[in-house]
Coordinates of N, CA and C (backbone and C1' of nucleotides) in Angstrom, one line a residue:
Chain A
M195 N -22.4 -35.3 -9.7 CA -21.5 -34.4 -8.6 C -22.5 -33.3 -8.6
T196 N -22.3 -32.7 -7.4 CA -23.1 -31.5 -7.0 C -22.3 -30.6 -6.6
I197 N -22.2 -29.4 -7.4 CA -21.7 -28.3 -7.1 C -22.1 -27.3 -6.1
L198 N -21.2 -26.9 -4.9 CA -21.5 -26.2 -3.8 C -22.6 -25.0 -4.2
P199 N -23.5 -24.4 -4.0 CA -24.2 -23.3 -4.3 C -23.7 -22.1 -3.5
R200 N -24.1 -21.0 -4.4 CA -23.3 -19.5 -3.5 C -23.6 -19.4 -2.0
T201 N -24.9 -19.8 -1.7 CA -25.5 -20.0 -0.3 C -24.6 -20.3 0.6
F202 N -23.8 -21.7 0.2 CA -22.7 -22.5 1.0 C -21.7 -21.4 1.6
Y203 N -21.6 -20.2 0.8 CA -20.4 -19.4 1.3 C -20.9 -18.2 1.9
T204 N -22.3 -17.9 2.0 CA -22.9 -16.7 2.8 C -23.0 -17.0 4.3
K205 N -22.1 -17.6 5.0 CA -22.0 -18.0 6.6 C -20.8 -17.4 7.1
D206 N -20.5 -17.3 8.3 CA -19.4 -16.7 8.9 C -18.3 -17.5 8.2
T207 N -17.1 -16.7 7.9 CA -15.9 -17.2 7.2 C -15.2 -18.2 8.0
V208 N -15.2 -18.4 9.5 CA -14.8 -19.5 10.0 C -15.6 -20.6 10.1
T209 N -17.0 -20.5 10.1 CA -17.9 -21.6 9.9 C -17.6 -22.4 8.6
V210 N -17.5 -21.4 7.6 CA -17.5 -21.8 6.2 C -16.0 -22.7 5.9
A211 N -15.1 -22.2 6.7 CA -13.8 -22.8 6.6 C -14.0 -24.2 7.2
K212 N -14.7 -24.4 8.3 CA -15.1 -25.8 8.8 C -15.7 -26.6 7.9
N213 N -16.7 -25.8 7.3 CA -17.8 -26.9 6.4 C -17.0 -27.3 5.2
L214 N -15.8 -26.4 4.9 CA -15.2 -26.9 3.4 C -14.4 -28.2 3.7
L215 N -14.2 -28.7 4.9 CA -13.3 -30.0 5.2 C -14.2 -31.1 4.6
G216 N -13.4 -31.8 3.8 CA -14.2 -33.2 3.2 C -14.8 -32.8 1.7
K217 N -14.7 -31.6 1.4 CA -15.5 -30.9 0.1 C -14.2 -31.2 -1.0
K218 N -14.9 -31.4 -2.2 CA -14.1 -31.7 -3.2 C -13.5 -30.6 -4.2
I219 N -12.4 -30.5 -4.4 CA -12.2 -29.5 -5.5 C -11.7 -29.9 -7.0
V220 N -12.3 -29.5 -7.8 CA -12.1 -30.3 -9.2 C -11.5 -29.1 -10.0
R221 N -10.6 -29.5 -10.9 CA -9.6 -29.1 -11.9 C -9.9 -29.6 -13.4
K222 N -10.4 -28.9 -14.4 CA -10.4 -29.4 -15.4 C -9.3 -28.6 -16.5
I223 N -8.5 -29.6 -17.1 CA -7.6 -29.1 -18.0 C -7.9 -29.8 -19.4
G224 N -8.3 -29.1 -20.4 CA -8.8 -29.9 -21.5 C -9.6 -31.0 -20.9
R225 N -9.5 -32.3 -21.4 CA -10.2 -33.3 -21.0 C -10.0 -34.1 -19.9
K226 N -8.8 -33.7 -19.5 CA -8.4 -34.4 -18.3 C -9.0 -33.7 -16.8
E227 N -9.1 -34.5 -15.9 CA -9.8 -33.7 -14.9 C -8.8 -34.1 -13.6
I228 N -8.7 -33.4 -12.7 CA -8.1 -33.4 -11.7 C -8.6 -33.1 -10.3
S229 N -8.8 -33.8 -9.3 CA -9.6 -33.4 -8.2 C -9.0 -34.1 -6.9
G230 N -9.5 -33.2 -5.8 CA -8.8 -33.8 -4.5 C -9.7 -33.4 -3.4
I231 N -9.6 -34.2 -2.0 CA -10.5 -33.9 -1.1 C -9.8 -33.0 -0.2
I232 N -10.5 -31.7 0.1 CA -9.9 -30.8 1.1 C -9.4 -31.2 2.6
V233 N -8.4 -31.3 3.3 CA -8.4 -31.7 4.4 C -7.8 -30.8 5.5
E234 N -7.4 -29.5 4.9 CA -6.9 -28.4 5.8 C -7.3 -26.7 5.3
T235 N -7.9 -26.3 6.3 CA -8.2 -24.7 5.8 C -8.0 -23.5 6.8
E236 N -7.9 -22.5 6.4 CA -7.5 -21.5 7.4 C -8.6 -20.3 7.3
A237 N -9.2 -19.9 8.3 CA -10.2 -18.5 8.1 C -9.4 -17.2 7.9
Y238 N -9.8 -16.0 7.1 CA -9.3 -14.9 7.2 C -10.1 -13.8 7.0
R239 N -10.4 -12.9 8.0 CA -11.6 -12.1 8.0 C -11.2 -10.6 7.7
H240 N -11.9 -9.6 8.5 CA -11.6 -8.4 8.2 C -11.1 -7.4 9.3
K241 N -11.7 -6.2 9.5 CA -11.1 -5.5 10.5 C -10.9 -6.3 11.9
D242 N -11.4 -7.3 11.9 CA -11.1 -8.0 13.4 C -10.1 -8.9 13.5
D243 N -9.4 -8.9 12.6 CA -8.4 -10.1 12.2 C -7.1 -9.3 11.4
P244 N -6.1 -9.0 12.3 CA -4.8 -8.4 12.2 C -3.9 -9.4 11.0
A245 N -4.3 -10.5 10.9 CA -3.6 -11.2 10.2 C -3.9 -11.4 8.6
S246 N -5.1 -10.9 8.4 CA -5.9 -10.9 7.1 C -5.4 -9.9 6.0
H247 N -5.0 -10.1 4.7 CA -4.7 -9.3 3.9 C -5.8 -8.1 3.8
A248 N -6.8 -8.4 4.1 CA -8.0 -7.2 4.1 C -8.1 -6.5 5.2
F249 N -7.2 -6.6 6.2 CA -7.3 -5.9 7.5 C -7.4 -4.5 7.4
R250 N -6.3 -4.0 6.7 CA -6.3 -2.5 6.8 C -7.4 -2.1 5.7
N251 N -7.2 -2.2 4.4 CA -7.9 -1.5 3.5 C -8.4 -2.4 2.3
I252 N -9.1 -2.0 1.2 CA -9.2 -2.6 -0.3 C -8.0 -2.3 -0.9
T253 N -7.4 -3.2 -1.5 CA -6.3 -2.7 -2.6 C -6.8 -3.5 -3.8
E254 N -5.8 -3.2 -4.6 CA -5.7 -4.1 -5.9 C -5.7 -5.4 -5.6
R255 N -4.9 -5.9 -5.0 CA -4.6 -7.4 -4.6 C -6.0 -7.8 -4.2
N256 N -6.3 -7.5 -3.1 CA -7.2 -8.1 -2.1 C -8.8 -7.7 -2.2
K257 N -9.2 -6.8 -3.4 CA -10.5 -6.6 -3.7 C -11.8 -7.7 -4.0
V258 N -11.1 -8.8 -4.4 CA -12.2 -9.8 -4.5 C -12.6 -10.3 -3.3
M259 N -11.7 -10.0 -2.4 CA -12.1 -10.5 -0.8 C -13.4 -9.7 -0.5
F260 N -13.6 -8.4 -1.0 CA -14.8 -7.8 -0.6 C -15.9 -7.8 -1.5
G261 N -15.9 -8.7 -2.6 CA -16.8 -8.7 -3.7 C -17.6 -10.4 -3.2
E262 N -18.1 -10.4 -4.4 CA -19.4 -11.5 -4.4 C -18.6 -12.8 -3.6
V263 N -19.2 -13.6 -3.1 CA -18.8 -14.7 -2.2 C -18.8 -15.9 -3.0
G264 N -17.9 -16.9 -2.8 CA -17.8 -18.0 -3.8 C -17.1 -18.0 -4.7
K265 N -16.2 -17.0 -5.1 CA -15.1 -16.5 -5.9 C -13.7 -17.1 -5.5
A266 N -12.8 -17.1 -6.2 CA -11.7 -17.4 -6.3 C -10.7 -16.2 -5.9
Y267 N -9.8 -16.4 -4.7 CA -8.8 -15.2 -4.4 C -7.6 -15.8 -4.5
V268 N -6.8 -15.7 -5.7 CA -5.4 -16.3 -5.8 C -4.5 -15.3 -5.6
Y269 N -3.5 -15.2 -4.8 CA -2.5 -14.1 -4.6 C -1.1 -15.1 -4.7
F270 N -0.3 -13.9 -5.0 CA 1.2 -14.4 -5.4 C 2.1 -14.0 -4.2
T271 N 3.1 -15.1 -3.5 CA 3.6 -14.3 -2.2 C 5.2 -15.2 -2.3
Y272 N 6.1 -14.6 -1.4 CA 7.4 -15.2 -1.3 C 7.9 -15.3 -2.7
G273 N 7.7 -14.4 -3.5 CA 8.6 -14.4 -4.9 C 8.2 -15.5 -5.7
M274 N 7.5 -16.5 -5.2 CA 7.4 -17.8 -6.3 C 6.3 -18.7 -6.1
H275 N 5.4 -18.3 -5.5 CA 4.3 -19.1 -4.9 C 2.7 -18.4 -4.9
Y276 N 1.8 -19.3 -5.5 CA 0.5 -19.0 -5.6 C -0.2 -19.5 -4.3
C277 N -0.9 -18.9 -3.3 CA -2.0 -19.5 -2.6 C -3.5 -19.3 -3.3
F278 N -4.3 -20.4 -2.8 CA -5.8 -20.2 -3.3 C -6.8 -20.0 -2.0
N279 N -7.5 -19.3 -2.2 CA -8.5 -19.0 -1.2 C -10.1 -18.8 -1.9
I280 N -11.3 -19.2 -1.0 CA -12.3 -19.0 -1.5 C -13.1 -17.9 -0.5
V281 N -13.6 -17.0 -1.4 CA -14.1 -15.7 -0.6 C -15.7 -16.1 -0.1
A282 N -15.8 -15.8 1.3 CA -16.8 -16.3 2.0 C -16.8 -15.4 3.4
R283 N -18.2 -15.1 3.7 CA -18.4 -14.1 4.6 C -20.3 -14.3 4.9
N284 N -20.6 -13.7 5.9 CA -22.0 -13.4 6.3 C -22.0 -11.9 6.2
S285 N -23.2 -11.6 6.6 CA -23.6 -10.0 6.0 C -22.8 -9.1 7.2
R286 N -22.6 -9.4 8.5 CA -21.8 -8.7 9.4 C -20.4 -8.3 9.0
F287 N -19.9 -8.8 7.8 CA -18.3 -8.6 7.5 C -18.5 -8.0 6.0
E288 N -17.6 -7.3 5.7 CA -17.5 -6.6 4.4 C -16.2 -7.4 3.5
A289 N -15.3 -8.2 4.3 CA -14.5 -9.0 3.5 C -14.2 -10.2 4.3
G290 N -13.9 -11.3 3.4 CA -13.5 -12.5 4.4 C -13.1 -13.7 3.2
A291 N -12.3 -14.5 3.6 CA -11.8 -15.9 2.5 C -11.3 -16.9 3.3
V292 N -11.5 -18.2 2.7 CA -11.1 -19.0 3.4 C -9.9 -19.8 2.6
L293 N -8.4 -19.9 3.0 CA -7.4 -20.3 2.5 C -7.5 -21.7 2.3
I294 N -7.4 -22.5 1.4 CA -7.1 -24.0 1.2 C -5.8 -24.3 1.4
R295 N -5.4 -25.0 2.6 CA -3.9 -25.3 2.9 C -3.5 -26.8 2.3
A296 N -4.5 -27.8 2.2 CA -4.2 -29.1 2.1 C -5.0 -29.9 1.3
I297 N -4.8 -30.5 0.5 CA -5.8 -31.7 0.1 C -5.2 -33.1 -0.2
T298 N -5.9 -34.0 -0.4 CA -5.4 -35.6 -0.4 C -5.8 -35.5 -2.0
P299 N -5.1 -35.9 -3.0 CA -5.2 -36.2 -4.4 C -6.3 -37.5 -4.6
E300 N -7.2 -37.0 -5.5 CA -8.3 -38.2 -6.0 C -7.7 -38.7 -7.2
K301 N -8.1 -37.8 -8.2 CA -7.9 -38.2 -9.5 C -6.8 -37.3 -10.1
G302 N -6.4 -37.8 -11.3 CA -5.2 -37.3 -12.0 C -3.9 -37.1 -11.3
I303 N -3.6 -38.2 -10.5 CA -2.5 -37.7 -9.6 C -1.2 -37.6 -10.7
E304 N -0.9 -38.6 -11.7 CA 0.0 -38.4 -12.6 C 0.4 -37.0 -13.3
I305 N -0.9 -36.3 -13.4 CA -0.6 -34.7 -13.9 C -0.3 -34.2 -12.8
M306 N -0.5 -34.3 -11.3 CA -0.2 -33.5 -10.4 C 1.5 -33.7 -10.1
E307 N 1.7 -35.0 -10.5 CA 3.4 -35.2 -10.2 C 3.9 -34.4 -11.4
K308 N 3.6 -34.6 -12.6 CA 4.1 -33.9 -13.4 C 4.1 -32.2 -13.3
N309 N 3.0 -31.7 -12.7 CA 2.9 -30.2 -12.4 C 4.3 -29.7 -11.2
R310 N 4.5 -30.8 -10.6 CA 5.0 -30.5 -9.4 C 6.6 -30.7 -9.8
G311 N 6.7 -31.7 -10.8 CA 8.1 -32.0 -11.2 C 8.9 -32.9 -10.3
M312 N 8.1 -33.5 -9.6 CA 8.6 -34.6 -8.8 C 7.4 -35.8 -8.2
K313 N 8.0 -36.8 -7.8 CA 7.3 -38.0 -7.6 C 7.0 -38.3 -6.0
D314 N 7.1 -37.6 -5.3 CA 6.7 -37.4 -3.8 C 5.3 -37.5 -3.7
S315 N 4.8 -38.8 -3.9 CA 3.1 -38.9 -4.0 C 2.5 -38.6 -2.5
K316 N 3.3 -38.9 -1.5 CA 2.9 -38.8 -0.2 C 2.5 -37.1 0.1
R317 N 3.5 -36.3 -0.2 CA 3.4 -34.8 -0.2 C 3.2 -34.1 -1.0
L318 N 2.4 -34.8 -2.1 CA 2.3 -33.9 -3.3 C 1.5 -32.5 -3.1
T319 N 0.4 -32.2 -2.3 CA -0.5 -31.4 -2.2 C -0.8 -30.9 -0.7
D320 N 0.2 -31.0 0.3 CA 0.0 -31.0 1.4 C 0.3 -29.5 2.1
G321 N 0.4 -28.7 1.2 CA 1.0 -27.3 1.5 C 0.0 -26.3 0.4
P322 N -0.1 -25.0 1.0 CA -0.9 -24.2 0.0 C -0.3 -23.8 -1.3
A323 N 0.8 -23.7 -1.3 CA 1.5 -23.6 -2.6 C 2.0 -24.7 -3.5
K324 N 1.8 -25.8 -2.6 CA 2.0 -27.1 -3.2 C 0.6 -27.4 -4.0
L325 N -0.3 -27.3 -3.5 CA -1.7 -27.6 -4.2 C -1.7 -26.9 -5.4
T326 N -1.7 -25.5 -5.3 CA -1.8 -24.5 -6.5 C -0.8 -25.2 -7.6
Q327 N 0.2 -25.7 -7.4 CA 1.3 -26.1 -8.3 C 0.8 -27.2 -9.2
A328 N 0.3 -28.0 -8.0 CA -0.2 -29.5 -8.6 C -1.4 -29.4 -9.6
L329 N -2.5 -28.1 -9.2 CA -3.4 -28.1 -9.9 C -3.6 -27.1 -11.1
G330 N -2.2 -26.6 -11.0 CA -2.1 -25.5 -12.2 C -3.0 -24.1 -12.1
I331 N -3.2 -23.7 -10.6 CA -3.8 -22.4 -10.4 C -2.9 -21.5 -10.6
T332 N -3.2 -20.4 -11.2 CA -2.4 -19.1 -11.4 C -3.2 -17.8 -11.1
K333 N -2.7 -16.7 -11.3 CA -3.4 -15.4 -11.2 C -4.3 -15.2 -12.3
K334 N -4.5 -16.2 -13.1 CA -5.4 -16.2 -14.3 C -6.7 -16.5 -13.8
H335 N -6.9 -17.2 -12.6 CA -8.0 -17.6 -12.0 C -8.8 -16.7 -11.0
Y336 N -8.0 -15.7 -10.7 CA -8.1 -14.5 -9.9 C -9.5 -14.2 -10.0
G337 N -10.6 -14.2 -9.2 CA -11.9 -13.8 -9.3 C -13.0 -14.6 -10.0
L338 N -12.4 -16.1 -10.3 CA -13.1 -16.9 -11.1 C -14.4 -17.6 -9.9
D339 N -15.5 -17.6 -10.6 CA -16.6 -18.2 -10.2 C -16.5 -19.7 -10.1
L340 N -16.5 -20.0 -8.5 CA -16.6 -21.3 -8.2 C -17.9 -22.1 -8.0
T341 N -18.8 -21.6 -8.2 CA -19.9 -22.1 -8.1 C -20.9 -22.6 -9.4
I342 N -19.9 -22.6 -10.6 CA -20.4 -23.1 -11.8 C -19.4 -24.1 -12.5
N343 N -19.8 -24.9 -13.3 CA -19.2 -25.8 -13.8 C -18.2 -25.1 -15.0
S344 N -16.8 -24.9 -14.4 CA -16.0 -24.6 -15.6 C -14.7 -25.4 -15.3
E345 N -13.5 -24.7 -15.3 CA -12.2 -25.3 -15.6 C -11.7 -25.6 -13.8
L346 N -12.4 -24.7 -13.0 CA -12.2 -24.8 -11.6 C -13.4 -24.7 -10.7
F347 N -13.6 -25.5 -9.7 CA -14.9 -25.4 -9.0 C -15.0 -26.4 -7.5
I348 N -15.9 -26.0 -6.6 CA -15.9 -26.9 -5.5 C -17.0 -27.6 -5.7
A349 N -17.0 -29.1 -5.2 CA -18.3 -29.8 -5.1 C -18.4 -30.7 -3.8
E350 N -19.5 -31.3 -3.8 CA -19.7 -31.9 -2.6 C -18.8 -33.2 -2.3
G351 N -18.2 -33.5 -1.6 CA -17.2 -34.4 -1.3 C -17.6 -35.8 -0.5
I352 N -16.9 -35.7 0.7 CA -17.3 -37.1 1.4 C -17.6 -36.6 2.7
K353 N -18.3 -37.7 3.5 CA -18.6 -37.5 5.1 C -17.4 -37.3 6.0
I354 N -17.6 -36.7 6.8 CA -16.2 -36.6 8.1 C -16.7 -37.6 8.9
S355 N -15.7 -38.4 9.3 CA -15.9 -39.3 10.4 C -15.2 -38.9 11.5
S356 N -13.9 -38.3 11.2 CA -13.0 -38.2 12.2 C -13.4 -36.5 12.9
K357 N -12.5 -36.1 14.0 CA -13.0 -34.8 14.5 C -12.2 -33.8 13.9
I358 N -12.7 -32.5 13.7 CA -12.0 -31.4 13.3 C -11.0 -30.9 14.1
I359 N -9.6 -30.7 14.0 CA -8.8 -30.1 15.1 C -8.5 -28.7 14.7
S360 N -8.6 -27.9 15.6 CA -8.5 -26.7 15.6 C -7.0 -26.0 16.0
S361 N -6.4 -25.3 15.3 CA -5.2 -24.9 15.8 C -4.8 -23.6 15.2
P362 N -3.5 -22.8 15.8 CA -3.3 -21.5 15.3 C -2.5 -21.5 14.0
R363 N -3.2 -20.4 13.1 CA -2.9 -20.3 11.5 C -1.6 -20.5 11.4
I364 N -1.1 -20.8 10.3 CA 0.3 -21.3 9.9 C 1.0 -19.9 9.4
G365 N 2.2 -19.4 9.7 CA 3.0 -18.6 9.0 C 2.7 -17.0 9.2
I366 N 2.2 -17.0 10.2 CA 1.5 -15.5 10.5 C 2.2 -15.0 12.0
K367 N 2.1 -13.8 12.3 CA 2.6 -13.3 13.4 C 1.7 -12.7 14.4
N368 N 0.3 -12.2 13.8 CA -0.5 -11.7 14.5 C -1.6 -12.8 14.9
A369 N -2.4 -12.2 16.0 CA -3.6 -13.2 16.4 C -3.5 -14.5 16.0
T370 N -2.2 -14.9 16.7 CA -2.1 -16.5 16.9 C -2.9 -16.9 18.0
D371 N -3.8 -16.1 18.7 CA -4.4 -16.8 19.7 C -5.8 -17.3 19.1
R372 N -6.1 -16.9 18.0 CA -7.3 -17.5 17.3 C -6.8 -18.7 16.5
L373 N -7.7 -20.0 17.0 CA -7.8 -21.1 16.3 C -8.4 -21.2 15.2
W374 N -8.1 -20.6 14.0 CA -8.7 -20.7 12.9 C -8.1 -21.6 11.7
N375 N -7.4 -22.4 12.0 CA -6.9 -23.4 11.4 C -7.4 -24.7 11.3
F376 N -8.0 -25.2 10.4 CA -9.0 -26.5 10.6 C -8.5 -27.6 10.0
K377 N -8.2 -28.8 10.7 CA -7.9 -29.9 9.6 C -8.5 -31.2 10.2
I378 N -8.8 -32.1 9.2 CA -9.0 -33.7 9.5 C -7.9 -34.6 9.4
G379 N -8.0 -35.6 10.3 CA -6.8 -36.3 10.4 C -6.4 -37.4 9.1
T380 N -5.4 -36.6 8.3 CA -5.3 -37.3 7.2 C -3.6 -37.5 7.0
R381 N -3.0 -37.6 8.0 CA -1.6 -37.4 7.8 C -0.9 -37.4 9.2
Chain B
dC161 P 9.7 -38.3 9.1 O5' 10.4 -37.7 10.6 C5' 10.4 -38.3 11.7 C4' 11.3 -37.6 12.7 C3' 11.1 -36.1 12.6 O3' 10.9 -35.2 13.7 C1' 13.3 -36.8 12.3
dC162 P 10.3 -34.0 14.0 O5' 11.5 -33.2 13.8 C5' 12.5 -33.3 15.3 C4' 13.7 -32.2 15.0 C3' 13.2 -31.0 14.6 O3' 13.8 -29.9 15.2 C1' 14.9 -31.6 13.0
dC163 P 13.1 -28.2 15.4 O5' 14.4 -27.7 14.5 C5' 15.9 -27.7 15.1 C4' 17.0 -27.2 14.1 C3' 16.4 -25.8 13.5 O3' 17.4 -25.0 14.0 C1' 16.9 -27.1 11.8
dT164 P 16.9 -23.5 13.5 O5' 17.8 -23.1 12.1 C5' 19.3 -23.6 12.0 C4' 20.1 -23.2 10.6 C3' 19.1 -21.9 10.2 O3' 20.8 -21.6 9.9 C1' 18.8 -23.7 8.6
dA165 P 20.6 -19.7 9.3 O5' 20.9 -19.8 7.8 C5' 21.6 -21.0 7.2 C4' 21.6 -21.0 5.6 C3' 21.3 -19.6 5.0 O3' 21.7 -19.7 3.7 C1' 19.2 -21.0 4.6
dG166 P 21.9 -18.2 3.0 O5' 21.4 -18.1 1.7 C5' 21.6 -19.8 0.9 C4' 20.4 -20.0 -0.1 C3' 20.3 -18.7 -1.0 O3' 19.9 -18.7 -2.3 C1' 18.2 -19.4 -0.1
dA167 P 20.1 -17.6 -3.4 O5' 18.7 -17.8 -4.2 C5' 18.3 -19.3 -4.8 C4' 16.9 -19.3 -5.0 C3' 16.5 -18.0 -5.7 O3' 15.8 -18.3 -6.8 C1' 15.0 -18.6 -4.0
dT168 P 15.8 -17.6 -8.3 O5' 14.9 -16.6 -8.1 C5' 13.3 -16.8 -8.0 C4' 12.5 -15.7 -7.4 C3' 12.8 -14.6 -8.3 O3' 11.9 -14.1 -9.0 C1' 12.5 -14.1 -6.1
dT169 P 11.9 -12.9 -10.0 O5' 10.4 -12.1 -9.9 C5' 9.3 -12.9 -9.6 C4' 8.3 -12.1 -8.7 C3' 8.1 -10.6 -9.2 O3' 6.5 -10.5 -9.7 C1' 8.3 -11.1 -7.0
dT170 P 6.3 -9.2 -10.0 O5' 5.2 -8.9 -9.1 C5' 4.5 -9.9 -8.2 C4' 4.1 -9.7 -7.1 C3' 3.4 -8.2 -7.1 O3' 1.8 -8.1 -6.6 C1' 4.9 -8.1 -5.2
dA171 P 0.9 -7.1 -6.8 O5' 0.7 -6.2 -5.5 C5' 0.8 -7.0 -4.2 C4' 1.0 -6.2 -2.9 C3' 0.4 -5.0 -3.2 O3' -0.2 -4.6 -1.9 C1' 2.9 -4.9 -2.8
dC172 P -1.6 -3.1 -1.8 O5' -0.8 -3.0 -0.5 C5' -0.7 -3.7 0.6 C4' 0.5 -3.2 1.3 C3' 0.0 -1.7 2.3 O3' 0.7 -1.5 3.2 C1' 2.5 -2.0 1.0
dT173 P 0.3 0.0 4.2 O5' 1.5 0.4 4.6 C5' 2.4 -0.6 5.3 C4' 3.6 0.0 5.6 C3' 3.7 1.5 6.6 O3' 4.8 1.5 7.4 C1' 4.9 1.4 4.5
Chain C
dG265 P 16.6 0.9 -1.3 O5' 15.7 0.7 -0.3 C5' 15.7 1.2 0.9 C4' 15.1 0.6 2.2 C3' 15.2 -0.8 2.6 O3' 15.0 -0.9 3.7 C1' 12.9 -0.6 1.5
dT266 P 15.8 -2.4 4.8 O5' 14.2 -3.2 4.7 C5' 13.2 -2.3 5.2 C4' 12.2 -3.3 5.1 C3' 12.5 -5.0 5.3 O3' 11.3 -5.6 5.9 C1' 11.4 -4.6 3.2
dA267 P 11.8 -6.7 7.2 O5' 10.5 -7.1 7.6 C5' 9.2 -6.3 7.5 C4' 8.2 -6.8 7.0 C3' 8.0 -8.5 7.3 O3' 6.7 -8.7 7.3 C1' 8.3 -8.2 4.7
dA268 P 6.2 -10.0 8.0 O5' 5.4 -10.8 6.6 C5' 4.6 -9.9 5.9 C4' 4.2 -10.5 4.6 C3' 3.9 -12.1 4.8 O3' 2.9 -12.4 4.1 C1' 5.5 -11.6 3.0
dA269 P 1.6 -12.6 4.9 O5' 1.2 -14.5 4.9 C5' 1.8 -15.2 6.1 C4' 1.2 -16.5 6.0 C3' 1.1 -17.2 4.4 O3' 1.4 -18.7 4.5 C1' -1.0 -16.8 4.8
dT270 P 2.6 -19.4 5.0 O5' 3.2 -19.3 3.7 C5' 2.7 -19.6 2.3 C4' 3.6 -20.5 1.5 C3' 4.0 -21.9 2.2 O3' 3.9 -23.1 1.0 C1' 6.1 -20.7 1.5
dC271 P 4.0 -24.4 1.1 O5' 5.2 -24.9 0.7 C5' 5.3 -24.7 -0.9 C4' 7.0 -24.9 -1.3 C3' 7.2 -26.4 -0.9 O3' 7.5 -27.3 -2.1 C1' 9.0 -24.7 -0.2
dT272 P 8.3 -28.7 -2.1 O5' 9.5 -28.5 -2.4 C5' 10.0 -27.6 -3.5 C4' 11.7 -27.6 -2.9 C3' 12.3 -29.1 -2.6 O3' 13.5 -29.5 -3.7 C1' 13.3 -27.1 -1.2
dA273 P 14.0 -30.7 -3.8 O5' 15.5 -30.3 -3.0 C5' 16.2 -29.1 -3.5 C4' 17.4 -28.7 -2.9 C3' 18.2 -29.8 -2.4 O3' 19.7 -29.6 -2.6 C1' 17.6 -28.8 -0.3
dG274 P 20.6 -30.7 -2.7 O5' 21.3 -30.3 -1.2 C5' 21.8 -29.0 -0.9 C4' 22.3 -29.2 0.6 C3' 23.0 -30.3 1.1 O3' 24.0 -29.8 1.7 C1' 21.2 -30.0 2.4
dG275 P 25.5 -31.1 1.9 O5' 25.6 -30.9 3.7 C5' 25.5 -29.7 4.2 C4' 25.0 -29.8 5.8 C3' 26.1 -31.0 6.5 O3' 26.4 -30.6 7.6 C1' 23.5 -31.2 6.8
dG276 P 27.2 -31.7 8.3 O5' 26.3 -31.9 9.8 C5' 25.8 -30.8 10.5 C4' 24.9 -31.1 11.6 C3' 25.4 -32.3 12.3 O3' 25.0 -32.0 13.8 C1' 23.4 -32.9 11.7
dC277 P 25.5 -33.1 15.0 O5' 24.2 -34.1 15.4 C5' 23.2 -33.0 15.8 C4' 21.9 -33.9 16.0 C3' 22.4 -35.3 16.8 O3' 21.5 -35.8 17.9 C1' 21.3 -36.1 14.8

DNA sequence: CCCTAGATTTACT
DNA sequence: GTAAATCTAGGGC
């Protein structure tokens, strides 16, 4: 298994969001391994992106978006949900991250069902807060380096044969004219 | 299938 | 004080 190097994330945030489609997210809990293929992402940038958490300024919550690329940005929202992002940008930007919106489960499906507390295996990980729950990702993974072999990292996945679909990002009010939601046909 | 409402904490205005 | 990069259950069609 090849872990994606830091240079993978030193490109434009939107480009990295597209490139992450088909890659593999790996989560190790003790001796068990959970993994899935990334099938939907969204790009969030900086001053040019009113929908981004980093749009206004650096804060305690978003500071990792301004730090080294290839790290995890986990935030808590709507009073009960975690969302998982990967910091990525080129040198023209001070901040940026890619939100992982959906994956297709590969290994450890039983563990995901247990973590989610239900057996709706078709819709186990088809939303940003669903996959963090299925993989057991919480605020303690904030700032974790995803380019080294630890309990959570990103590796090479599959080759994409189908076309990439671009759409407006989900659940935001600003900048909906930007088609920075990317997915591959798996649902 | 589609739509609506409720849950419940954080962080910024 | 209130909006938030969401999800689920429940009711109607």
